[in-house]
Coordinates of C-alpha atoms and ligand atoms in Angstrom, one line a residue:
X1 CA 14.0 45.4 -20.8
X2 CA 11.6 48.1 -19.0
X3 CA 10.7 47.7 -15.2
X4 CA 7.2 46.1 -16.6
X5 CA 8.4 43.6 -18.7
X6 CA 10.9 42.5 -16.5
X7 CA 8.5 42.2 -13.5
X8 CA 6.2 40.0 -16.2
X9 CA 8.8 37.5 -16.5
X10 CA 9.6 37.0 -13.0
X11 CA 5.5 36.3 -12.6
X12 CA 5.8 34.2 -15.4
X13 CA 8.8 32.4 -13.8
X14 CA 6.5 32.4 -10.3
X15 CA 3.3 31.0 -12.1
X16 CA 5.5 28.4 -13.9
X17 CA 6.9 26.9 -10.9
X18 CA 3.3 26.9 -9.3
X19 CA 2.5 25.2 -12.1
X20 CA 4.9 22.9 -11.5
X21 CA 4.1 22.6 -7.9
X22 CA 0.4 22.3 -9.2
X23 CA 0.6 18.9 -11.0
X24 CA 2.9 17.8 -8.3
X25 CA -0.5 18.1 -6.1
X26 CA -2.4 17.0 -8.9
X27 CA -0.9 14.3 -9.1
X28 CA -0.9 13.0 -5.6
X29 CA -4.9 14.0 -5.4
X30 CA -5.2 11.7 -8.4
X31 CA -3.5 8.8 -6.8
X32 CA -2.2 9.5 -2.9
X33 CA 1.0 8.0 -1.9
X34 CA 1.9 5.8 -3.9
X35 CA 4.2 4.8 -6.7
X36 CA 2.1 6.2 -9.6
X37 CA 2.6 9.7 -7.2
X38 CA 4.5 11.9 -9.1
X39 CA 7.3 12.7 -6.8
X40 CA 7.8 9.0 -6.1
X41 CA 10.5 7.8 -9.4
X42 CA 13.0 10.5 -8.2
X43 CA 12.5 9.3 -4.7
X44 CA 13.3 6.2 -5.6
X45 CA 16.1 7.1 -7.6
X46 CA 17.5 9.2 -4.7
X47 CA 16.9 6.5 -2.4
X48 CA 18.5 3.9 -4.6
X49 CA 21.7 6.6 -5.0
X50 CA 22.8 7.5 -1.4
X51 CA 25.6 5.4 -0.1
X52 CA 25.3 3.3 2.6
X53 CA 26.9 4.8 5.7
X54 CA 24.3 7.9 4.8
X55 CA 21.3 6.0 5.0
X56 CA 22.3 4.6 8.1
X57 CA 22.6 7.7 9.8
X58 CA 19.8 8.8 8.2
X59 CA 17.8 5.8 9.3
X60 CA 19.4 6.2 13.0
X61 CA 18.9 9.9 13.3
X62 CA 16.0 10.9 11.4
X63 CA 14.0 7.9 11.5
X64 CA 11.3 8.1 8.5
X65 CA 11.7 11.7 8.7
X66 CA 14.5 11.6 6.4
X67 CA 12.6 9.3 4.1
X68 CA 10.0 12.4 4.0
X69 CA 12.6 14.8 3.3
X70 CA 13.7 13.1 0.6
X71 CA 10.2 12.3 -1.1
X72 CA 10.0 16.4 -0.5
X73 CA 13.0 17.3 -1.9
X74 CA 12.4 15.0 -4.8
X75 CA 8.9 16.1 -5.5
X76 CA 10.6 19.7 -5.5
X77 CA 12.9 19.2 -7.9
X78 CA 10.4 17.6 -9.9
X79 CA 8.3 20.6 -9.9
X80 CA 11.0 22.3 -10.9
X81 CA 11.7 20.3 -14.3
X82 CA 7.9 20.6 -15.1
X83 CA 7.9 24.3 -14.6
X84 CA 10.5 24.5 -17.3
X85 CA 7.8 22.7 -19.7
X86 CA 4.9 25.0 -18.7
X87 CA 7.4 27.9 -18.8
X88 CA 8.0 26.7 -22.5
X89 CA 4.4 26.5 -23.4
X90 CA 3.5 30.2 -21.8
X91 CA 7.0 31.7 -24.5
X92 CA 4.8 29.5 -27.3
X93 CA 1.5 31.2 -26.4
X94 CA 3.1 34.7 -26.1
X95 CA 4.6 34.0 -30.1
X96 CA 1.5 32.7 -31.2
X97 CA -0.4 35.6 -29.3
X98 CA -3.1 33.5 -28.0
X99 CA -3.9 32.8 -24.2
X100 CA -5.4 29.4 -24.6
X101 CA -2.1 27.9 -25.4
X102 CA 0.0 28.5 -22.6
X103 CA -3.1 25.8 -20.7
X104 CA -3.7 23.5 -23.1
X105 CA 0.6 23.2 -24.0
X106 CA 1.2 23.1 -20.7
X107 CA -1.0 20.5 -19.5
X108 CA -0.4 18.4 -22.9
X109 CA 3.6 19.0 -22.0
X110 CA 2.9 17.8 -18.0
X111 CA 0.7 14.9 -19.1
X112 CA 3.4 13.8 -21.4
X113 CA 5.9 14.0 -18.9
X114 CA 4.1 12.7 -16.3
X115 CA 2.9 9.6 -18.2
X116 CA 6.2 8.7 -19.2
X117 CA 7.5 9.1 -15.7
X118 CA 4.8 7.5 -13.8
X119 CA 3.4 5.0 -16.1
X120 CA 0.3 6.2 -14.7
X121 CA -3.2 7.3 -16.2
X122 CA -4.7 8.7 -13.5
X123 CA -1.5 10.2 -12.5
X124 CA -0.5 12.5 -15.6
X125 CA -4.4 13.4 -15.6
X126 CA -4.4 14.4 -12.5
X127 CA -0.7 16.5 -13.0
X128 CA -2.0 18.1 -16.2
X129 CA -5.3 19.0 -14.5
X130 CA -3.4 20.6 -11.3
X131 CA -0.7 22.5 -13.8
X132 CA -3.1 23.6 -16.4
X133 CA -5.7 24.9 -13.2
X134 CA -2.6 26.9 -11.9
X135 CA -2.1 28.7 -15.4
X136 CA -5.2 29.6 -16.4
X137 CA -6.0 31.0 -13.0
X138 CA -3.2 33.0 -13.5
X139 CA -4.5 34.4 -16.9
X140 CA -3.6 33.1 -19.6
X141 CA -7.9 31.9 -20.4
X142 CA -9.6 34.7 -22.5
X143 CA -11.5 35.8 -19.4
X144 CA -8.4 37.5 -18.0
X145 CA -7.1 40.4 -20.1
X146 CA -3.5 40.3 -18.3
X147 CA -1.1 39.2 -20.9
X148 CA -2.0 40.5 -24.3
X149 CA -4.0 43.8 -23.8
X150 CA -1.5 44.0 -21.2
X151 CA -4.6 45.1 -18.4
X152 CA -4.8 46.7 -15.2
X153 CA -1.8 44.9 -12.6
X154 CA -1.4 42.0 -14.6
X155 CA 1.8 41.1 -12.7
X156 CA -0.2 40.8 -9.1
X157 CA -3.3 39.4 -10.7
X158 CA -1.5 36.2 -12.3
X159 CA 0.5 35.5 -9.3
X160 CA -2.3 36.2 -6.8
X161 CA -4.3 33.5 -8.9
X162 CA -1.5 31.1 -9.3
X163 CA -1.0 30.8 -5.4
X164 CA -4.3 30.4 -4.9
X165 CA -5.2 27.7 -7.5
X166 CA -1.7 25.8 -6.1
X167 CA -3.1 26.5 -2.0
X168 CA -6.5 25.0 -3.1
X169 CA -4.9 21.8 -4.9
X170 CA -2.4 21.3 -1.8
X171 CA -5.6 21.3 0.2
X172 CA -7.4 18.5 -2.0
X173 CA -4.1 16.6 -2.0
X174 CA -3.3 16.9 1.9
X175 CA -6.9 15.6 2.6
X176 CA -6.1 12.1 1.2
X177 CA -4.6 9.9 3.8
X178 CA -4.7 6.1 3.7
X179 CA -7.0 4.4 6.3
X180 CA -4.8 2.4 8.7
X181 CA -5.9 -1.3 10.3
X182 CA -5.7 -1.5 14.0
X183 CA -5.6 -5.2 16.0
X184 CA -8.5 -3.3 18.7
X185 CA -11.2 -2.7 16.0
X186 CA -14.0 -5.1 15.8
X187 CA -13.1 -8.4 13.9
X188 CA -15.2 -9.3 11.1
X189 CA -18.5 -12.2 12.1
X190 CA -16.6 -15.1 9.6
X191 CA -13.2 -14.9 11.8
X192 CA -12.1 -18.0 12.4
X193 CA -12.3 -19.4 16.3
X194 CA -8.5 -19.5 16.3
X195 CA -7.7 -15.8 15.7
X196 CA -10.7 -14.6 17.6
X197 CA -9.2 -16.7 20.5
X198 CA -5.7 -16.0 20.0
X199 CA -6.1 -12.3 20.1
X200 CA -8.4 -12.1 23.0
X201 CA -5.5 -14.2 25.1
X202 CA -2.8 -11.5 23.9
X203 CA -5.4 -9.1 25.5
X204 CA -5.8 -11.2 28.5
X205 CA -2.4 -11.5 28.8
X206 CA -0.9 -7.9 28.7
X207 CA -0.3 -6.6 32.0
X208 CA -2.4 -3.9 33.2
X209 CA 0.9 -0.8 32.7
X210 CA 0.1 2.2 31.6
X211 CA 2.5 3.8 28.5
X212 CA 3.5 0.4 27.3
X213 CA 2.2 -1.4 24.1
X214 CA -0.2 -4.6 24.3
X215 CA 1.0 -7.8 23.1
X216 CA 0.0 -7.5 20.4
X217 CA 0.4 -3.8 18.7
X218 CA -1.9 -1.4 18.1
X219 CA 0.5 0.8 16.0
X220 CA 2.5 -1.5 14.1
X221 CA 6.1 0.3 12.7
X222 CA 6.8 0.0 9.4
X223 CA 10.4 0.2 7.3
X224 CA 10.1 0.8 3.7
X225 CA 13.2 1.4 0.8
X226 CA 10.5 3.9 -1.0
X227 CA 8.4 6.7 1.1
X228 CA 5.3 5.6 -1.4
X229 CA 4.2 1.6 -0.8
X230 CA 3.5 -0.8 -3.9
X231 CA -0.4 -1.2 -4.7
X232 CA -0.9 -4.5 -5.4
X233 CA -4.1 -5.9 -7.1
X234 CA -4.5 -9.0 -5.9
X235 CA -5.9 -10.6 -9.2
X236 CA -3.0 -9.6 -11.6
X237 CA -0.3 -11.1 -8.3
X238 CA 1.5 -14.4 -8.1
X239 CA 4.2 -15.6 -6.1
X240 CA 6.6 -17.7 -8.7
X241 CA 9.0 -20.2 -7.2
X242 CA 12.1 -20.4 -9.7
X243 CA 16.0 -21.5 -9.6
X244 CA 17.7 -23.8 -8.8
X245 CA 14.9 -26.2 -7.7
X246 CA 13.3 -29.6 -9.5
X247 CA 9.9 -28.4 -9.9
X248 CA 9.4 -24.4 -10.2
X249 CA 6.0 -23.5 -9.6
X250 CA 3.4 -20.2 -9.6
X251 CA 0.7 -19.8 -6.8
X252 CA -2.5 -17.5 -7.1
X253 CA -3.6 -16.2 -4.2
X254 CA -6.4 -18.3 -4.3
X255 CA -4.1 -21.1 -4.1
X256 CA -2.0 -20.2 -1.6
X257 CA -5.4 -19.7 0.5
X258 CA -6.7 -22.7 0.1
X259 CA -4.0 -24.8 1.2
X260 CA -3.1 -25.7 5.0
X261 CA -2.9 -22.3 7.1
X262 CA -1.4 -21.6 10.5
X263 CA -1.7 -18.7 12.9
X264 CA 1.0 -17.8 15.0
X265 CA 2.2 -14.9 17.0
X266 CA 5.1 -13.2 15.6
X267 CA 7.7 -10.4 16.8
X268 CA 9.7 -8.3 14.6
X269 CA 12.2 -6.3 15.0
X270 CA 14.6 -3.9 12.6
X271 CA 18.1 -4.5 12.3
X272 CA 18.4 -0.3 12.2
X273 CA 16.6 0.4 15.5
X274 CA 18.5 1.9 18.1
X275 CA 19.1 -0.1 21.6
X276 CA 15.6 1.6 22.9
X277 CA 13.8 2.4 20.1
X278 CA 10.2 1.6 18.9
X279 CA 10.7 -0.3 15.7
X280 CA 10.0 -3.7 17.5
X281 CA 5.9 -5.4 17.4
X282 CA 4.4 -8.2 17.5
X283 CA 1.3 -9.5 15.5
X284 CA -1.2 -12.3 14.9
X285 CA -0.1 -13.6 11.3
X286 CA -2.5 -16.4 9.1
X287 CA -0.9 -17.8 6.1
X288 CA 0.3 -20.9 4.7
X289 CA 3.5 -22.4 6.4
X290 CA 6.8 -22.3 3.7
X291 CA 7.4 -25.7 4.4
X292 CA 4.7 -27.0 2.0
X293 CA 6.2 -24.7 -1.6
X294 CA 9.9 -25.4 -0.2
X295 CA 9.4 -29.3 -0.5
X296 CA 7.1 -29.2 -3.6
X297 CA 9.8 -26.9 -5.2
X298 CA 12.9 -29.2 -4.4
X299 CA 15.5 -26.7 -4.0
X300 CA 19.1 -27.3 -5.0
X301 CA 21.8 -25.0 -5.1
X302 CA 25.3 -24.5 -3.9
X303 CA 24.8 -22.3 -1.5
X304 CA 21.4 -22.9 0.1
X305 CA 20.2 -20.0 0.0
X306 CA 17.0 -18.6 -1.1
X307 CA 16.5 -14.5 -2.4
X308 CA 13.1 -13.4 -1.7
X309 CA 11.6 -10.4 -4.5
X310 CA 9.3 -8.6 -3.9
X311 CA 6.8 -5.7 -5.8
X312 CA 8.5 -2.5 -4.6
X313 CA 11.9 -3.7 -6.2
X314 CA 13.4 -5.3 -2.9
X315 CA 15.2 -8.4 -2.7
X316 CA 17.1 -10.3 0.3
X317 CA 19.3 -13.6 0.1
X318 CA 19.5 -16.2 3.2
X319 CA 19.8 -19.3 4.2
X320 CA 16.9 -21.5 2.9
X321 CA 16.8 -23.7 6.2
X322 CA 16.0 -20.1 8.1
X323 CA 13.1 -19.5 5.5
X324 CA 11.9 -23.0 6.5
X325 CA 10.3 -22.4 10.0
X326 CA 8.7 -19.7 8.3
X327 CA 5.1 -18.0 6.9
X328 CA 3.8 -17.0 3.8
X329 CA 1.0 -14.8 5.3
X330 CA -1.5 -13.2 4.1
X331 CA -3.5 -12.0 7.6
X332 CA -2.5 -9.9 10.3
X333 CA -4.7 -10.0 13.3
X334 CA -7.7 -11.5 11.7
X335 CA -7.8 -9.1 8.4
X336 CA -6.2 -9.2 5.3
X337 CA -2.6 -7.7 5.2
X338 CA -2.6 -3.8 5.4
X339 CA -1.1 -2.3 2.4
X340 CA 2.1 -0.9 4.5
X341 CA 2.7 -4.2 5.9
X342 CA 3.1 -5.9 2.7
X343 CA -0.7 -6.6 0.9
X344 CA -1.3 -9.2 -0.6
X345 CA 1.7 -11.7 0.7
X346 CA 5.2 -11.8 3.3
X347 CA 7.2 -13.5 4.3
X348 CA 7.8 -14.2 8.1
X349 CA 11.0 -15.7 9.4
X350 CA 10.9 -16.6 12.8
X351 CA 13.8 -15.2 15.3
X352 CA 15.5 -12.9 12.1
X353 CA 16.1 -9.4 11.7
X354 CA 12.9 -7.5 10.1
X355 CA 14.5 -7.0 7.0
X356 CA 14.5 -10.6 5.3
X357 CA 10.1 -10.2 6.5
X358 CA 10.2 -9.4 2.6
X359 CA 6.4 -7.5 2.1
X360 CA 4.4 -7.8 -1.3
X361 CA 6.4 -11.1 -1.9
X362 CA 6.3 -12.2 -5.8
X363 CA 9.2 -14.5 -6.3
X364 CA 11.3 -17.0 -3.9
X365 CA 14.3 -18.0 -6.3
X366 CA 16.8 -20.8 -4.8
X367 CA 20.4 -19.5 -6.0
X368 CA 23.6 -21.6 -7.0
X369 CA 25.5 -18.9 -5.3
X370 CA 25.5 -16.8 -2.7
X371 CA 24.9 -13.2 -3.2
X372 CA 24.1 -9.5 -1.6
X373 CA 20.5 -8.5 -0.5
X374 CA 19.3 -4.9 -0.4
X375 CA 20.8 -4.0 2.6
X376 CA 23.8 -6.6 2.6
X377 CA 24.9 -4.0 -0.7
X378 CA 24.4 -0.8 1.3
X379 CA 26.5 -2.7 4.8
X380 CA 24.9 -3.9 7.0
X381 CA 24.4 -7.5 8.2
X382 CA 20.8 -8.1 9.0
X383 CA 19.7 -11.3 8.0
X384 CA 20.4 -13.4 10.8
X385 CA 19.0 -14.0 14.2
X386 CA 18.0 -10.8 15.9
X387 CA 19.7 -10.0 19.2
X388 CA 18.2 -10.1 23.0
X389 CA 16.7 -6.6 24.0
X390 CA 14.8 -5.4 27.1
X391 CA 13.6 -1.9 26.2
X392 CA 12.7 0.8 28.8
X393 CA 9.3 2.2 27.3
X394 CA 7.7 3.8 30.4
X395 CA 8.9 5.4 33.9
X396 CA 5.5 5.6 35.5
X397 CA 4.4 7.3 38.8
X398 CA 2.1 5.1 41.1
X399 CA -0.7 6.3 43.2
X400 CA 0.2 4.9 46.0
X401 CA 4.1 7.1 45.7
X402 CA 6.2 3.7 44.4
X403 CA 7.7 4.1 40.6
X404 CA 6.9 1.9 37.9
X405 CA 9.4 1.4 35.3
X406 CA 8.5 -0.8 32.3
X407 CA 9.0 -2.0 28.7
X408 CA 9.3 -5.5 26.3
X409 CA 11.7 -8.3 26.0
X410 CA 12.7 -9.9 22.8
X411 CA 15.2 -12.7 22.4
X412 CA 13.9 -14.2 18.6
X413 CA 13.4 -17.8 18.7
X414 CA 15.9 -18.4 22.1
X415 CA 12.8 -17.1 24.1
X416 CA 12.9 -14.6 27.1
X417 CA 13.0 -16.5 30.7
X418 CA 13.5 -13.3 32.8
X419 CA 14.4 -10.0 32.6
X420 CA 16.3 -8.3 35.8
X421 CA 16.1 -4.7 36.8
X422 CA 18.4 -2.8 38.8
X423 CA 17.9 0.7 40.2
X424 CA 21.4 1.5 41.0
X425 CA 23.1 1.8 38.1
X426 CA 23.7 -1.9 37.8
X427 CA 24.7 -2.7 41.3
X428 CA 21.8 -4.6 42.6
X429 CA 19.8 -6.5 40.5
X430 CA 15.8 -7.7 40.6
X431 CA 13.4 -9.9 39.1
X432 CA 10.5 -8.1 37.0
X433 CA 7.1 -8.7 36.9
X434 CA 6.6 -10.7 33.5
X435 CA 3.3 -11.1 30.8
X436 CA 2.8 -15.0 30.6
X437 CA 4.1 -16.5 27.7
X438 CA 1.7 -16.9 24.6
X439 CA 1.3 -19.5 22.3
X440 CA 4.4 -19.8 20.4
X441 CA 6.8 -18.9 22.5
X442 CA 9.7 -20.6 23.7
X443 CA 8.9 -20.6 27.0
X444 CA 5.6 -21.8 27.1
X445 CA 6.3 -25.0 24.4
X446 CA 8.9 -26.1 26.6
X447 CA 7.0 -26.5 29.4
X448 CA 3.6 -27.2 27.8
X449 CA 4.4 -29.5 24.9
X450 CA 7.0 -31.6 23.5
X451 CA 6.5 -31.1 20.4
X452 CA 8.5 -28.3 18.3
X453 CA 6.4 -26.0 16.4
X454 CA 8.9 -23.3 14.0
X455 CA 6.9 -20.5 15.1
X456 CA 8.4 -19.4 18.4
X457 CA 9.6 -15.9 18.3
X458 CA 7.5 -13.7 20.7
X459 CA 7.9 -10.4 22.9
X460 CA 7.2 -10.7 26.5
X461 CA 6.2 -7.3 28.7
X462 CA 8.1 -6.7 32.1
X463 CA 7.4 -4.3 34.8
X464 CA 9.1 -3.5 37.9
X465 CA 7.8 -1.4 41.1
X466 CA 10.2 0.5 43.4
X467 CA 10.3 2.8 46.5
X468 CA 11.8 6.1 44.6
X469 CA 15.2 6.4 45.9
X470 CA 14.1 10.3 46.8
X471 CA 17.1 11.7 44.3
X472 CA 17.9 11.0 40.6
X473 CA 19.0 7.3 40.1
X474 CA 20.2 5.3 36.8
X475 CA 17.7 2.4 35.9
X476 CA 19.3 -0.5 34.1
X477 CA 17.6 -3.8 32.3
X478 CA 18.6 -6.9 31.0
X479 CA 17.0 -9.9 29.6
X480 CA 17.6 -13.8 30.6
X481 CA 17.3 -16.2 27.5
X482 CA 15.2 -19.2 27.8
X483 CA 18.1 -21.6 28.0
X484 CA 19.7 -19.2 31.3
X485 CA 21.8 -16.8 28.8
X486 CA 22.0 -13.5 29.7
X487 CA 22.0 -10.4 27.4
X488 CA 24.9 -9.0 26.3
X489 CA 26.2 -6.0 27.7
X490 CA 28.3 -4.5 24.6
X491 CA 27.4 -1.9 23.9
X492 CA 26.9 -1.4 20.0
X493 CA 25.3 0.8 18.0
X494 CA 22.4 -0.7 15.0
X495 CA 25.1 0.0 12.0
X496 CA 25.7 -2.6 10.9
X497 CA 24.3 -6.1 12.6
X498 CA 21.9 -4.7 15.0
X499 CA 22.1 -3.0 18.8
X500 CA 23.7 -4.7 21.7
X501 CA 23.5 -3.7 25.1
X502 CA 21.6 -3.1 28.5
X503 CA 19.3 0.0 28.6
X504 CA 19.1 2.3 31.3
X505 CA 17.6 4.9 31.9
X506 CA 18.1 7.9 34.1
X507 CA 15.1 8.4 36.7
X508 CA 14.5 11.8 38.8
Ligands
LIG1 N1 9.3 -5.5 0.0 C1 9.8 -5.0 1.1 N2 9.9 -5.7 2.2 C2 10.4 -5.3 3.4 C3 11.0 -4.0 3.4 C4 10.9 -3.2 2.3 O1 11.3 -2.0 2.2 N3 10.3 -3.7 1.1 N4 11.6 -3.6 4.6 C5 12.1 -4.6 5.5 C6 12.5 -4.1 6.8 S1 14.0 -3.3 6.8 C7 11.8 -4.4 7.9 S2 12.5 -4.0 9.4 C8 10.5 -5.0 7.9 C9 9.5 -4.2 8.5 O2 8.2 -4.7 8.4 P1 6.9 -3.8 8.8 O3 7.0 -2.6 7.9 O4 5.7 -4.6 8.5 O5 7.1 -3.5 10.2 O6 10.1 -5.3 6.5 C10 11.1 -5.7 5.7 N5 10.5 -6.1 4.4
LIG2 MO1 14.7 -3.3 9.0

């Protein structure tokens, strides 16, 4: 092999794995995130594959950064596997001496592949479009002259034109980003009075702190198994109710609309976030109470338990008299459901861990017998009531010289009383400032109404104003429950049934 030739196959390697990298853009400017995208069916298999105790740490110390990772790594490596088609095609075109088949193999090889992968029109389109742009900038069309006549530098001319053509597609793909819904944008004219109401009182009701979240969130965190969310199309969805029940039953979502709703407030937490973190919101959720398909469906069953299935392959398996306080809904603060919160239908179980809040609902089956949900399989144990947590968001210097130290309570459907601060390291303890109750919570119905409503299981804020000690000092908080519990002070970490523990803080 001369010095020429071999420098020609390492740019042909080079403008193969472009290639590769090409459709892998192609792809996600064809269809964005989402499962269709092109990296997403190894990211899903890799997901799927890593044991347990990984993705726990992974969850705990990476947060959806590791999910990113991973949808990089697996979009990579599929890169990789389509370079070795396009590689294939460009040996074909050099036997068969011609320069137009090296594009049109290529891209018939990565639409292939793609389509078979993806399931996906748009999706292989889009890949063979961005793999055969990379090759035939590289020049392989008759207007360059690099491989054959073997012209002037064809070496730095194809790879010059392959990193180009795959820099312009990663610019078309990075410029897709999903529009988000936020609780503060203007409501639509045809709101009902009851939303419109409900979320001006959540705004009345937040305490003037800076650094702290509103009652109700403006950025709403989000778990997800995959890194790409299902797109469901609303017309082709149905939620099916199935097992072992005397009537099973399938809803539209016109039907599901149509019948009795109810609008509640509703807090959610993650069984996976740490002792202070920031995967715990609350919302404004519409949709039709699970009451209503529960006793139309007559469930049996052994075990009384109900698995939830929903559209991105997840499943979880509780008790059925949990899911009964619970929500089908199909609004969050007055708008449909945003896609990453679970478009067109979840579930909402009062007081529970986030994870049985199964998004883009299809199927509640009753079982005979008891069995493992997603998570249950992978260890941990999230699917019953959530623990009581007082977080520590925001240390905050006044005007006027005093500190400000501030946060949320959450104590599911037991209902936060009080939460106590103490500014020596647990020695002393003081009342907080606290948000009034809102409709719904535990609190508020026990002293406003007799009569029990299922949905009351909702955050309170808390703030606290002190003299600064003048030298560093350890901040500690703890919630009261409704009925005079107070938190537990074990301190546990998330893996596996959820943090435990008072938070503190140290302040300088
Ligand atoms: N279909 C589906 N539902 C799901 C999940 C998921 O990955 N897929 N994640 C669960 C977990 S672990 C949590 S904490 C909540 C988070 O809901 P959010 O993303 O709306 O905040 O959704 C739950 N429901
Ligand atoms: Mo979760």
């Amino acid at each position: 092999m001369t010095e020429a030739t071999r420098s020609l196959a390492v740019a042909d390697a080079l403008v193969a794995v472009l290639a590769g990298v090409g459709a892998v853009a192609g792809s996600y400017a064809a269809v964005g995130l989402a499962p269709a995208f092109l990296g997403s069916p190894l990211e899903r298999l890799l997901s799927r594959a890593m044991p347990g105790p990984v993705v726990a740490v992974a969850i705990e110390r990476l947060g959806s950064v590791g999910q990113q990772l991973n949808l990089l790594l697996a979009s990579l490596l599929t890169a990789l596997a389509l370079a070795a088609l396009v590689w294939l095609a460009m040996r074909v075109g050099d036997q068969l001496r011609n320069r137009a088949v090296p594009v049109v193999l290529g891209a018939a090889f990565v639409w292939a592949a793609t389509a078979l992968v993806t399931v996906n029109f748009a999706s292989a389109t889009g890949a063979a479009a961005g793999a055969a742009l990379v090759v035939s900038t590289a020049g392989f069309l008759p207007v360059a002259t690099a491989r054959i006549e073997r012209g002037p530098d064809p070496v730095r001319r194809r790879v010059v034109g392959g990193v180009a053509a795959a820099l312009g597609l990663g610019a078309v793909a990075i410029t897709r980003s999903s529009p988000s819904t936020r609780p503060d944008q203007p409501l639509s004219a045809d709101a009902p009075e009851t939303v419109r109401e409900s979320l001006e009182l959540a705004a009345e009701r937040s305490l003037d702190v800076a650094g702290i979240e509103p009652l109700v969130s403006r950025d709403f965190y989000q778990v997800d198994i995959n890194a790409a969310d299902p797109r469901v199309a609303p017309d082709d969805w149905s939620l099916s109710v199935t097992g072992a029940v005397e009537s099973a039953a399938t809803y539209s979502l016109d039907d599901l609309r149509s019948m009795d709703e109810r609008t509640e407030f509703s807090t959610l937490r993650c069984v996976g976030d740490s002792l202070n973190g920031q995967k715990l919101d609350n919302a404004l959720w519409t949709g039709v109470p699970t009451e209503e398909l529960i006793d139309a469906a007559d469930p049996g069953g052994d075990c009384d338990c109900v698995k939830l299935h929903a559209a991105d392959g997840y499943y979880q398996v509780f008790p059925t008299e949990a899911l009964r306080g619970g929500l089908l809904a199909y609004e969050m603060n007055g708008r449909d459901l945003p896609r990453g919160h679970g478009f067109p239908l979840r579930a909402l179980v009062p007081g529970h861990w986030g994870e049985v809040q199964v998004k883009w609902l299809t199927e509640i089956e009753f079982l005979e017998r008891d069995a493992e949900g997603y998570w249950e399989k992978r260890g941990w144990h999230g699917t019953g009531p959530v623990t009581t947590v007082a977080k520590l968001w925001a240390v905050n210097d006044l005007d006027d010289g005093r500190t400000q130290v501030a946060g949320h309570a959450y104590a599911g459907t037991r209902g936060v009383a009080r939460v106590e601060v103490s500014t020596d390291g647990g020695g002393s303890w003081n009342e907080a400032e606290l948000s009034d109750p809102l409709p719904g919570d535990t609190v508020e119905q026990s002293s406003t109404s007799s009569q029990t409503q299922s949905g009351n299981d909702v955050w309170r804020q808390w703030a606290y104003e002190y003299e600064h000690p003048g030298s560093r000092h350890e901040v500690v908080v703890r919630a009261v429950e409704a009925d005079g519990t107070l938190q537990s002070g074990n301190r546990r970490e998330a893996f596996p049934n959820g943090a435990t523990g008072w938070v503190s803080q140290t302040v300088r």
